[in-house]
XYZ file of C-alpha atoms in Angstrom:
632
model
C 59.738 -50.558 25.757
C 60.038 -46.475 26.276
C 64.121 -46.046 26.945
C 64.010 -42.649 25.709
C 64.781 -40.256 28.721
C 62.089 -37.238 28.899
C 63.166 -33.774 30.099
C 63.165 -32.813 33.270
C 61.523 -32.853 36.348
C 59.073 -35.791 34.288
C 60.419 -39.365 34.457
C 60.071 -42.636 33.356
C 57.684 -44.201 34.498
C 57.424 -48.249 35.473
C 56.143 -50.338 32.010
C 53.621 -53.251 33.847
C 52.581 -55.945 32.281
C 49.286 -58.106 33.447
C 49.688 -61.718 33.508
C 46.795 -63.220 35.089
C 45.935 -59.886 36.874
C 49.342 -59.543 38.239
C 51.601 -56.909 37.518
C 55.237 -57.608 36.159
C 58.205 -55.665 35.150
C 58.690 -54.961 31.849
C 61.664 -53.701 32.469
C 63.569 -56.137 34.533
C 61.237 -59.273 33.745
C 60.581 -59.789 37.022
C 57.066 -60.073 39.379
C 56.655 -57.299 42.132
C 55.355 -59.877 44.604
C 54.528 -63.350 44.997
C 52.583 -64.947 42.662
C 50.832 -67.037 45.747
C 50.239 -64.267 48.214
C 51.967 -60.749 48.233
C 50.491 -59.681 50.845
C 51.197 -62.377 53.172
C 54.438 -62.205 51.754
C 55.372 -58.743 52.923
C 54.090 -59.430 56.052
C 56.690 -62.231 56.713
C 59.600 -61.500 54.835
C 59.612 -57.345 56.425
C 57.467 -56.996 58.984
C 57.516 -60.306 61.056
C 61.360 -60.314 60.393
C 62.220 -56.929 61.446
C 59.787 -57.273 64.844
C 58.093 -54.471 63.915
C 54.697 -55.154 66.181
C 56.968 -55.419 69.529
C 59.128 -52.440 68.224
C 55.884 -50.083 67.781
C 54.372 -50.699 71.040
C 57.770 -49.950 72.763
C 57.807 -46.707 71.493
C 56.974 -43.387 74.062
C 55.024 -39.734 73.384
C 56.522 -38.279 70.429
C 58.857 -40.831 69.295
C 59.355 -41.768 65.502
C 60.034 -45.056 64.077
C 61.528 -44.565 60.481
C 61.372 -47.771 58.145
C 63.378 -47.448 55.001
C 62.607 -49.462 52.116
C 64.823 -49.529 48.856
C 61.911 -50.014 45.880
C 58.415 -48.831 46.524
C 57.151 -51.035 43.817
C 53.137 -51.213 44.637
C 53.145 -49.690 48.094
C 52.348 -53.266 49.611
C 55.450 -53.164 51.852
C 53.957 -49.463 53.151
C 50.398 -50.277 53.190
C 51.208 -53.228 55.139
C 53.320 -51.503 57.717
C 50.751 -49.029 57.509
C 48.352 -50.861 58.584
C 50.117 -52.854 61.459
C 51.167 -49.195 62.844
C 47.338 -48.460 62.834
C 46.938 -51.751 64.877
C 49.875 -51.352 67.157
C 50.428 -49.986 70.722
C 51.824 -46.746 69.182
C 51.213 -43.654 72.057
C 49.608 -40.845 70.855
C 51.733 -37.929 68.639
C 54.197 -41.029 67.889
C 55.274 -41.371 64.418
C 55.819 -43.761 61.747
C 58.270 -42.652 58.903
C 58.438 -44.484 55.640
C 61.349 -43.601 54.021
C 61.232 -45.523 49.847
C 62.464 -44.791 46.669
C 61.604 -45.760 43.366
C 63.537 -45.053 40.174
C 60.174 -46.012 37.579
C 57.226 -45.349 39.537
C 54.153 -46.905 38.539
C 51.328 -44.968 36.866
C 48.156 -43.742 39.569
C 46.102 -46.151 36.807
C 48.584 -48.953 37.329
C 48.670 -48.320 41.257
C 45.107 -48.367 41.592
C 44.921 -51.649 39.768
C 47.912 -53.358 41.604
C 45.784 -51.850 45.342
C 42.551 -53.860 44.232
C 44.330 -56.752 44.673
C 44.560 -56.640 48.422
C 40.773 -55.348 49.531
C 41.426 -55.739 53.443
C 44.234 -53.038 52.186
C 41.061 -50.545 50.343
C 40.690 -47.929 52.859
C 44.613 -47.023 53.166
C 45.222 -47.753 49.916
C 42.655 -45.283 48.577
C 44.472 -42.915 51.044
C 47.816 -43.929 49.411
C 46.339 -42.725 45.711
C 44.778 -39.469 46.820
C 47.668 -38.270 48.045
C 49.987 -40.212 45.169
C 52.541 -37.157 43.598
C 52.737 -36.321 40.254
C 55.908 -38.486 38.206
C 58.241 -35.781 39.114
C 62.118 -36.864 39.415
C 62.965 -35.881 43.392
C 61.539 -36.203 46.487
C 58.191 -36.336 48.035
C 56.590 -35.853 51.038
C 53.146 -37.253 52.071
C 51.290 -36.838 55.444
C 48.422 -39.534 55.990
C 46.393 -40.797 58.826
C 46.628 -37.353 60.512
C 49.855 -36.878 60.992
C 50.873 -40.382 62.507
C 52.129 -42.107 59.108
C 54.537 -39.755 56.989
C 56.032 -41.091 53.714
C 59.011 -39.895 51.952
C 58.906 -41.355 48.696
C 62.164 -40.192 46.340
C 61.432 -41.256 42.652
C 64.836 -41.737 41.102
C 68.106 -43.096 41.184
C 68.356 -45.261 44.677
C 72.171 -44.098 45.639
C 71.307 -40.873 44.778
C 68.207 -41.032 46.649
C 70.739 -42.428 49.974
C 73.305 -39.703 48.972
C 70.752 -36.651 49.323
C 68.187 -37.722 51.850
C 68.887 -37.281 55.956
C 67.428 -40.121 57.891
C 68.597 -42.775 60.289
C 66.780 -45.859 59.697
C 65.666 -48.138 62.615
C 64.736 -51.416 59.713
C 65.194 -51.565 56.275
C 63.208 -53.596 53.953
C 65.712 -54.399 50.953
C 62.956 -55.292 48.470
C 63.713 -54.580 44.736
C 63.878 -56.923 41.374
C 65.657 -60.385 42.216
C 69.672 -59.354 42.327
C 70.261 -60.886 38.935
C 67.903 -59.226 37.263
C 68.726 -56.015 38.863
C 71.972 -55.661 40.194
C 72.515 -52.036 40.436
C 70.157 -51.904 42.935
C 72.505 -54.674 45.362
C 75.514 -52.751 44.406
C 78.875 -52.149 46.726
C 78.117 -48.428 46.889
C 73.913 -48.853 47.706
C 75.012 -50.957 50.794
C 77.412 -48.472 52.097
C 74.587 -46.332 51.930
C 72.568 -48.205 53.868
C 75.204 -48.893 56.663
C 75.805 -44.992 56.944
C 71.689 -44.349 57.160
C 71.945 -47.016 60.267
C 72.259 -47.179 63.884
C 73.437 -49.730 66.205
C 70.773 -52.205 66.317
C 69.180 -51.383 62.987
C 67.401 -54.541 61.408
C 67.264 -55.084 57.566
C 65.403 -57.409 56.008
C 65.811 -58.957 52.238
C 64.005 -62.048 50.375
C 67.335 -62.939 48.575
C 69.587 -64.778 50.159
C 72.393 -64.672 47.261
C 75.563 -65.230 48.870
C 77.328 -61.632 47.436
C 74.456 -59.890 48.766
C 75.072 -61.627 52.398
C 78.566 -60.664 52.229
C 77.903 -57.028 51.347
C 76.092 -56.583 54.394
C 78.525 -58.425 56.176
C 81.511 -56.168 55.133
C 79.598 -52.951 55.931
C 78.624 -54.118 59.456
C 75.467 -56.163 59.776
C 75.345 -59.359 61.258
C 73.741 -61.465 58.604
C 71.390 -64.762 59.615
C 69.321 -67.135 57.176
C 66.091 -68.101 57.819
C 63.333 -69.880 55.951
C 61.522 -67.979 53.363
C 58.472 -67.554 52.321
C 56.497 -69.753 50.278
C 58.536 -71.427 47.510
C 61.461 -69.790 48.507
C 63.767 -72.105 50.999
C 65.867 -69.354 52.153
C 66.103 -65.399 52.959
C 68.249 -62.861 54.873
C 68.120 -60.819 58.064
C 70.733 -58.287 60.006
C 71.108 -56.154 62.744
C 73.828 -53.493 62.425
C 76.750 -53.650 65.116
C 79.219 -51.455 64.002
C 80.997 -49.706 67.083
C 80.158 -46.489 67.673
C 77.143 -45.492 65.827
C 74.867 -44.712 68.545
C 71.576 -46.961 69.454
C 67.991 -45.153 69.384
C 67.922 -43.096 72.709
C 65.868 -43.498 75.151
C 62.034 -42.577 75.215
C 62.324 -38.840 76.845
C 59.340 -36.398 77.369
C 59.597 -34.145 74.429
C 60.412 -30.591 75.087
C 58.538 -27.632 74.488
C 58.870 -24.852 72.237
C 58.293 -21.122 71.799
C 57.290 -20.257 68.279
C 56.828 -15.914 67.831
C 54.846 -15.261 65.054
C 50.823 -16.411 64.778
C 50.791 -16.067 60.788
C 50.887 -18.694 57.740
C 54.083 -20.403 59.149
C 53.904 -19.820 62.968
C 50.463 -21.255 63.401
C 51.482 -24.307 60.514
C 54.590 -25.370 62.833
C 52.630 -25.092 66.039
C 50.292 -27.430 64.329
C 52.808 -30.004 62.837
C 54.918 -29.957 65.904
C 51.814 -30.401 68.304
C 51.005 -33.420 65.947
C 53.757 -35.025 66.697
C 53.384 -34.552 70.815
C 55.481 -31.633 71.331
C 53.971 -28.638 73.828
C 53.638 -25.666 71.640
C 53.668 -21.939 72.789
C 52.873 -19.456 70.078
C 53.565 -15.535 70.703
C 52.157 -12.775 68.912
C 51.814 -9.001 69.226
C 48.633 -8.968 67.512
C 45.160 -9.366 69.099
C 44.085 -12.374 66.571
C 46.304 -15.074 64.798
C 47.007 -13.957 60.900
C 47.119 -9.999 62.347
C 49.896 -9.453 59.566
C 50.395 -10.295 56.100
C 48.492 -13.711 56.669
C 45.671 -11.732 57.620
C 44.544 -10.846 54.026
C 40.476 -12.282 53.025
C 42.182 -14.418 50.640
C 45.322 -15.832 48.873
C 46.221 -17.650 46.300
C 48.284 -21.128 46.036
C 50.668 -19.644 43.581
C 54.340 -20.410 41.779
C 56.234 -19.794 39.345
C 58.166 -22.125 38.406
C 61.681 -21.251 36.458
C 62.794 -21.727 32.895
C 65.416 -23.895 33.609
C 64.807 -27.060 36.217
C 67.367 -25.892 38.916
C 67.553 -25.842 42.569
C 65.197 -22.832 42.904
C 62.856 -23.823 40.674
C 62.758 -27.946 41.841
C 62.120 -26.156 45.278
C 58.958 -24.202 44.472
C 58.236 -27.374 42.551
C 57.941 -29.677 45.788
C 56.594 -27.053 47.509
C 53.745 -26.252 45.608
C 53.256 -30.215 44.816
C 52.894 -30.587 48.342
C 50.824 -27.459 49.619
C 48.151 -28.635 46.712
C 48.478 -32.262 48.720
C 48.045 -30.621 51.857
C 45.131 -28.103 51.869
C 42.330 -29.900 50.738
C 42.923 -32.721 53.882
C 44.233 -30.214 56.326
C 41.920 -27.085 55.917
C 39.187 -28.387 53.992
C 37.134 -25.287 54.806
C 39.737 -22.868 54.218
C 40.600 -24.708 51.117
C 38.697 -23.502 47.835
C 40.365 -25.991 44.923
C 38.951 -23.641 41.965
C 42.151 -24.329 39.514
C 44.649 -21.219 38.536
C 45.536 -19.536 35.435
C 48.835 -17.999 35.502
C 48.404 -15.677 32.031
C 50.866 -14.770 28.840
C 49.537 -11.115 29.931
C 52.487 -9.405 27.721
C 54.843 -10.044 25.127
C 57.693 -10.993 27.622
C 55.907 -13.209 29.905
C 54.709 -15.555 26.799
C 58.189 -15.844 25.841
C 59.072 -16.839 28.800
C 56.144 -19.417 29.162
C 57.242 -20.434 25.687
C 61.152 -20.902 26.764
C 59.377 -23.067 29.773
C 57.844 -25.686 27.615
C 60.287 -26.096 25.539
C 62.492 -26.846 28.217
C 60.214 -28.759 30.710
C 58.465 -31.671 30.614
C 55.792 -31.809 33.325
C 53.228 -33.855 33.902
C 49.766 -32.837 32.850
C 48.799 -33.260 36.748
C 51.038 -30.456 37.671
C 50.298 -28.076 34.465
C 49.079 -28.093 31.188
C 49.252 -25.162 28.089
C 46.073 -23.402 27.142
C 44.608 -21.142 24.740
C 42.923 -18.276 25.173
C 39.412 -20.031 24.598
C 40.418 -23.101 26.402
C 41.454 -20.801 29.693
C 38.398 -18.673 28.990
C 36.352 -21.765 29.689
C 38.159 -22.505 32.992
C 38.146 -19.060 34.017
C 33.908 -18.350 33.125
C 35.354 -15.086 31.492
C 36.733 -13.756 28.944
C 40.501 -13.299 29.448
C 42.816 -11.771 26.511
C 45.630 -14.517 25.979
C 46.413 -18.163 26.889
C 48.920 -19.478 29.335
C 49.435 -22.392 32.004
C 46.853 -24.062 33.989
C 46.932 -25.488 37.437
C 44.146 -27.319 37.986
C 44.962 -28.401 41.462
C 46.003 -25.058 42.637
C 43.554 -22.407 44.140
C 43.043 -20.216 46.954
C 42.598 -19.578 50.544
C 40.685 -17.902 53.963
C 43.822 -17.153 55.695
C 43.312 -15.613 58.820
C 40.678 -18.984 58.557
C 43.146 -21.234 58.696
C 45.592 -19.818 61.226
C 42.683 -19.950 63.770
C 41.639 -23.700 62.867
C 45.366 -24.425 62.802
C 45.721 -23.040 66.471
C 42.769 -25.384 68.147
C 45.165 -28.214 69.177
C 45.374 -29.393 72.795
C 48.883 -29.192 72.756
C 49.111 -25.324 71.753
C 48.795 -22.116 73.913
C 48.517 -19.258 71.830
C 49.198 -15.808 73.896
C 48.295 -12.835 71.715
C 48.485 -9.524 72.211
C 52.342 -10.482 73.386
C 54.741 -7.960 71.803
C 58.275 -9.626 72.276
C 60.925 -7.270 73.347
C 64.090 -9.289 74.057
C 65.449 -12.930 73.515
C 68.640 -14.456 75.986
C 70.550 -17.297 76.590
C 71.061 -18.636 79.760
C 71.397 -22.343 81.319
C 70.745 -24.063 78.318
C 67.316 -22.172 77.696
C 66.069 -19.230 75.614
C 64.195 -16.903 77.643
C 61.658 -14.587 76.491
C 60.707 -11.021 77.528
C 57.126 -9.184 76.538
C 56.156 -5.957 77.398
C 53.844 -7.446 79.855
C 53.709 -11.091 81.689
C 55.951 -13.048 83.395
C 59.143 -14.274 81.250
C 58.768 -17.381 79.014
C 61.695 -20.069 78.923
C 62.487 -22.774 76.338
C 65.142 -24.932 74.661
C 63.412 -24.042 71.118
C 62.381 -20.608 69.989
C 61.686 -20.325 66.271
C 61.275 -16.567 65.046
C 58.000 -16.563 62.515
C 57.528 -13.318 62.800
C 57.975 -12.373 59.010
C 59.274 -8.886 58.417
C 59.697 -8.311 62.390
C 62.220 -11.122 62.690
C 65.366 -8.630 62.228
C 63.936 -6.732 65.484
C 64.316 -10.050 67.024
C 67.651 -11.993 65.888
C 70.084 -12.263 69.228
C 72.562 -12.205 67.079
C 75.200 -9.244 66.099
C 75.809 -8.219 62.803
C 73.345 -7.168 59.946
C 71.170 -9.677 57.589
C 69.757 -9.283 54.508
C 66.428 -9.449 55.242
C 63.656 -6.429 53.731
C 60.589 -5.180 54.350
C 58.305 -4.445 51.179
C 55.085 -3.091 51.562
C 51.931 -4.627 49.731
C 48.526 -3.327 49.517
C 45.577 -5.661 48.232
C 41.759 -4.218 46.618
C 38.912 -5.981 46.939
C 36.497 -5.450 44.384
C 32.482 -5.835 44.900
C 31.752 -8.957 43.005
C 28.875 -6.715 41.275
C 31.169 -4.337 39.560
C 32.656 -7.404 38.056
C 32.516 -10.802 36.033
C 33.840 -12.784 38.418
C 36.099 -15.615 37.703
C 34.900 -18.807 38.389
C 39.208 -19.588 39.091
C 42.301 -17.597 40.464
C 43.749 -15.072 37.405
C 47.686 -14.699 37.708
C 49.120 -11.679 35.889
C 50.523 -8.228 36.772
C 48.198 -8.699 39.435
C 46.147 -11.910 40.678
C 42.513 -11.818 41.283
C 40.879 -14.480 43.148
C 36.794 -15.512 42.683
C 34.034 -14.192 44.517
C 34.465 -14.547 48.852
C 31.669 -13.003 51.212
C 30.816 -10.193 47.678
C 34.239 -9.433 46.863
C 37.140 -10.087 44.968
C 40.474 -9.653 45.927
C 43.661 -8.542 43.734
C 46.842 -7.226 44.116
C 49.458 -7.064 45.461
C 51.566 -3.872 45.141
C 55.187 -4.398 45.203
C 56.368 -1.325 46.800
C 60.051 -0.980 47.860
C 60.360 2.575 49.019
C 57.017 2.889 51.143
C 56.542 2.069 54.995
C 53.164 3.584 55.052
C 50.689 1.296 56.950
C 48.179 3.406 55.762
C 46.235 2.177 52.949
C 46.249 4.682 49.729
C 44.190 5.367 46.879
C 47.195 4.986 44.781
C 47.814 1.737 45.413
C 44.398 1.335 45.058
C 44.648 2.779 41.370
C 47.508 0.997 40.355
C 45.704 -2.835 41.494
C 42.769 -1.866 39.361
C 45.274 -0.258 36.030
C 47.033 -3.371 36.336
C 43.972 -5.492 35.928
C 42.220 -3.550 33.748
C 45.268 -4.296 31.425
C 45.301 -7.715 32.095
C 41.428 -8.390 31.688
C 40.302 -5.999 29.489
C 36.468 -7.854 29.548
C 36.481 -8.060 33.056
C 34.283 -4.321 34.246
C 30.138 -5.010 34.211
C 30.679 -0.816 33.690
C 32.621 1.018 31.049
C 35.503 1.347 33.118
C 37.198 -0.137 36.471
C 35.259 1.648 39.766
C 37.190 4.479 41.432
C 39.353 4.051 44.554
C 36.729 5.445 46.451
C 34.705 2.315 45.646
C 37.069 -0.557 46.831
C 38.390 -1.462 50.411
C 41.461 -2.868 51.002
C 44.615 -3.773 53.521
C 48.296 -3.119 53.801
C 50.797 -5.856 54.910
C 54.770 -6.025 54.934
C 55.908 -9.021 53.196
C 59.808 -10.248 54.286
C 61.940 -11.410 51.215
C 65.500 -12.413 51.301
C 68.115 -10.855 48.990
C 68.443 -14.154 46.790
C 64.173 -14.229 47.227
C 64.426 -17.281 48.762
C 63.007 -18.650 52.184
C 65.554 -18.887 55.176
C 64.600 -21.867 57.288
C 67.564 -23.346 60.099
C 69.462 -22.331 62.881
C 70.761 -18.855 63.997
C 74.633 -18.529 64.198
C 76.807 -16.044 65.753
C 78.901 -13.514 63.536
C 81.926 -15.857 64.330
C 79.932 -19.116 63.191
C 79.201 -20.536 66.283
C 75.689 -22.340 66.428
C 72.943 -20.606 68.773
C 71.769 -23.885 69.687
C 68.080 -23.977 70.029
C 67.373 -20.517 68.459
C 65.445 -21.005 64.942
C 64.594 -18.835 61.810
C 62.006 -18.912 59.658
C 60.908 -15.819 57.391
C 61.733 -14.866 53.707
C 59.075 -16.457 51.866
C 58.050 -12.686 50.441
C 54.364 -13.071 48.845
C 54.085 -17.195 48.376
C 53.900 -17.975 51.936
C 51.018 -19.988 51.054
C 53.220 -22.093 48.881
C 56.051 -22.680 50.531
C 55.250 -22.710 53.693
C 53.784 -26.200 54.093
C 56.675 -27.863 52.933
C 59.198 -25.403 55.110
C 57.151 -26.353 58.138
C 57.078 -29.883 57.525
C 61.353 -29.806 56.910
C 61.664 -27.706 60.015
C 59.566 -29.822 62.241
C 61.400 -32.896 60.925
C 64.720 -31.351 62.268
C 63.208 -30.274 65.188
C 61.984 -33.638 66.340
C 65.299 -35.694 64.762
C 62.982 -36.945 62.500
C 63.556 -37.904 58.375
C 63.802 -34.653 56.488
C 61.318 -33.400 53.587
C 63.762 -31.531 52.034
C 66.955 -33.508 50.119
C 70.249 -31.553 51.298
C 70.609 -30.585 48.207
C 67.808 -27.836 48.523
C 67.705 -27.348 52.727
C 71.713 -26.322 52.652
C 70.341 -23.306 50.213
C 68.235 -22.066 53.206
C 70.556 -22.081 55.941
C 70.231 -17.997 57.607
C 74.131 -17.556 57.354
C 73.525 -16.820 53.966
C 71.456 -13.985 54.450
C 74.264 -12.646 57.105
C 75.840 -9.368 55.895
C 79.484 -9.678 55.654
C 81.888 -6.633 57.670
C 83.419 -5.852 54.266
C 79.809 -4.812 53.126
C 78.819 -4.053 56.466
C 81.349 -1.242 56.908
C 81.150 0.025 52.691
């Protein structure tokens, strides 16, 4: 057996072995279901014992049900709630949240084979494995059936998987290796940490019924009850939480609107995700089409760079990009172009850094893998100078494309062409003034509005957000050998879209020219020529004359990360209701799927995608400029 710990973010991964086509622990010596049935099993141990039928179909428009489960072994506990959700009462825009963890997930091969076993199961369960995330230590959002199932599966350690993650369970499933075999999982500390992710009248659910486990529940504030078990087993356990003043699930209430300003990358992503999940959506622009600003480019590219060293920053832009590669292809299949992405060695610095990277890293060949010159050559279909890192489930995008798609939802009204001139407080609502039309009023308003949002803030003091001007070229695809996949350098330059190709962006700190310039112009193509010296059909790179191109603003933060949370005054106190969401500078694309889905989550009360350990980095108060610098 493999004991040997790999670098960071890879993990271990579960060792299965396959007696009589069933899959058992290597590890712990133990089976991950019953021998006789599993899935009847799960069925009656979790979901009969927890109610969960009755429970779905009491549920109203927009409310969540969140099921937490403490191993995620095969997915049969998931699948199987999965599927009774799909064949429940459930209202429309209600959803069911899956909260598991797993500290050695199983391999996509040994998943697959483990899913065969249950064929009424196939459809989900081929669902389950397209959207299955690379072996990556942390946690991991997934959004299936539309929007209506959401899992959050956290491979790792289980207490620190309850010590990170914000959720309120309404039933557990405490399924795991038998308690002898693995006790760390039935430790004192794991069911505190299921008592403080409970509510009054949470249900758990357990096949043991070892008397130390019963107690441990007891002490923490279930009332425990035996009943029969399944199959062989004579006996197994069942609580419902009762401790005095944690606070039952509130009653079913129609979910409140909300004003989102901004139409680009993340305005017109929440609007979607919230309206998704039932909520009445209002999105605000100033320009005359959604993407009218930096989202408005012909095309982007699904681009990180992940850090040296495996820390906060970088374990974000991990889990982002993870999840916007997830995301794209089911969400905005024809915005989505899934061509792969070579991000270069272009100079003598960057391949040290690449070379620092590896050294450091382990990742799994799904996320990235090192090539040579020839081997990203091949990928590419030309010739490019030096090797580097390939994605091959990263790509590009239509933008302005997929804001417009992401807008055609019942549940949204977009008003364009609605410049925003003042936000205020009054009677528990934010009200909204525009140059023209009547006033707008809701509990909610999230500023999207990118580099704009400091215009906006109804808040005193100064924050450090900046403006910094960009300007993209696109090339005729004739003048060029056109990759067949994006090119990351100086520059990035994305395949051939409606005869061009597009590259850029400037990075220009001390311009506020809207206007686009030939020396921008210059410097895209000197930049590229440098990085793909093959790439001209002519002797030399075409003149600025020959190329088009755009200028946007791009908003970055003064740490370069995203802000994402709440508004508060100078003095701290919370502007309840008013949200912020800018600072993702040029990889909106990236992050902002994951951002959304995290904001929407708090919005709605709902299990977070983010662990607190990366969403407390976001907060805007740390952007806030403090009076000592304010006044220097």
């Amino acid at each position: 057996m493999n004991t040997a710990s790999p670098r960071p973010p890879a993990l271990v991964a579960a060792e299965i072995d396959w007696q009589s086509g069933q899959p058992v622990s290597a590890r712990y010596g133990d089976v991950y279901f019953s021998r006789d049935d599993g899935l009847a099993e799960s069925r009656y141990v979790f979901l009969a014992q927890n109610r969960l039928a009755e429970r779905f179909a009491r549920l109203g428009i927009g409310e969540a049900f969140v099921v937490a489960e403490t191993g995620f072994g095969t997915g049969l506990n998931f699948l199987a709630t999965w599927q009774l959700w799909r064949d429940s009462a459930a209202p429309e825009g209600a959803t069911l949240h899956f909260v598991s963890m797993e500290r050695h997930p199983l391999t996509p091969n040994d998943l697959a084979r483990a899913i065969a076993l249950w064929p009424e199961l196939a459809p989900l369960g081929e669902a389950l494995l397209a959207q299955y995330p690379a072996l990556t230590e942390g946690l991991h959002r997934l959004t299936l059936d539309g929007g209506r199932v959401r899992l959050s599966l956290y491979f790792g350690d289980a207490l620190a998987a309850l010590s990170d993650l914000r959720f309120t369970a309404d039933a557990w499933f405490l399924d795991g290796f038998a308690p002898a075999r693995n006790p760390d999982l039935w430790a004192e500390q794991i069911t505190s940490a299921i008592a403080r992710h409970s509510h009054e009248g949470t249900t758990l659910a357990t096949f043991t019924s070892v008397g130390r486990v019963r107690r441990a529940l007891a002490d923490v504030g279930f009332v425990m009850s035996k009943s029969p078990g399944y199959g062989r087993k004579r006996e197994m356990l069942t609580g419902v939480f009762t401790v005095p003043g944690k606070e039952a699930r509130p009653q079913a209430a129609e979910p409140e609107a909300v004003i989102i300003i901004g139409a680009g990358i993340a305005g017109c992503l929440l609007a979607h995700n919230l309206a998704q999940r039932g909520r009445r959506v209002t999105v605000l622009d100033a320009g005359d089409d959604a993407g009218a600003g930096a989202s408005g480019n012909p095309q982007g590219a699904l681009y990180v760079k992940l850090g040296v060293d495996f820390n906060p920053q970088t374990q974000l832009a991990l889990s982002a990009l993870l999840f916007s590669q997830r995301f794209y292809p089911l969400n905005a299949p024809t915005a989505w172009h899934g061509t792969g992405l070579f991000q270069m060695a272009y100079n003598h610095q960057e391949a040290d850094r690449q070379q620092r990277f590896l050294e450091r890293n382990d990742y799994p060949d799904t996320v990235l893998t090192p090539v040579s010159a020839a081997e990203a050559s091949e990928f590419c279909g030309l010739a490019v100078p030096a090797g580097g890192l390939w994605f091959a489930n990263s790509g590009w995008l239509t933008p302005k494309a997929l804001c417009r798609a992401l807008l055609d939802h019942p549940n949204i009204h977009a008003k364009l062409g609605f410049r925003v001139t003042r936000l205020m407080p009054c009677n528990g609502r934010w009200h909204v003034s525009g140059q023209v039309g009547p006033q707008l009023a809701a509990h909610t308003v999230v500023l999207c509005a990118g580099h704009k949002t400091p215009d906006l803030l109804p808040a005193s003091g100064g924050f450090r957000f900046r403006a910094i001007r960009g300007q993209v070229t696109s090339v005729p695809s004739e003048a060029l050998h056109a990759p067949r996949a994006v090119i990351c350098g100086s520059r990035y330059l994305n395949p051939n879209h409606d005869g061009q190709c597009l590259t850029g962006a400037t990075f220009d700190l001390h311009d506020a020219s809207e206007n686009v310039s030939a020396d921008s112009h210059l410097e895209n193509l000197r930049e590229l020529s440098g990085n793909l010296p093959a790439l001209w059909r002519g002797p030399q790179a075409p003149s600025p004359a020959a190329v088009s191109g755009r200028v946007a603003f791009r908003c970055t933060t003064h740490d370069y990360q995203p802000t994402v949370g709440t508004l508060t005054s100078r003095t701290g106190k919370v502007l309840e209701g008013m949200e912020v969401f800018t600072g993702l500078g040029s990889k909106g694309l990236a992050y902002a799927p994951l951002l959304v889905e995290f904001l929407a989550d708090r919005l709605t009360g709902q299990p977070e995608a983010l662990p607190l350990s990366l969403s407390q980095r976001l907060g805007p108060e740390r952007c806030r400029v403090a009076d000592t610098q304010k006044s220097a």
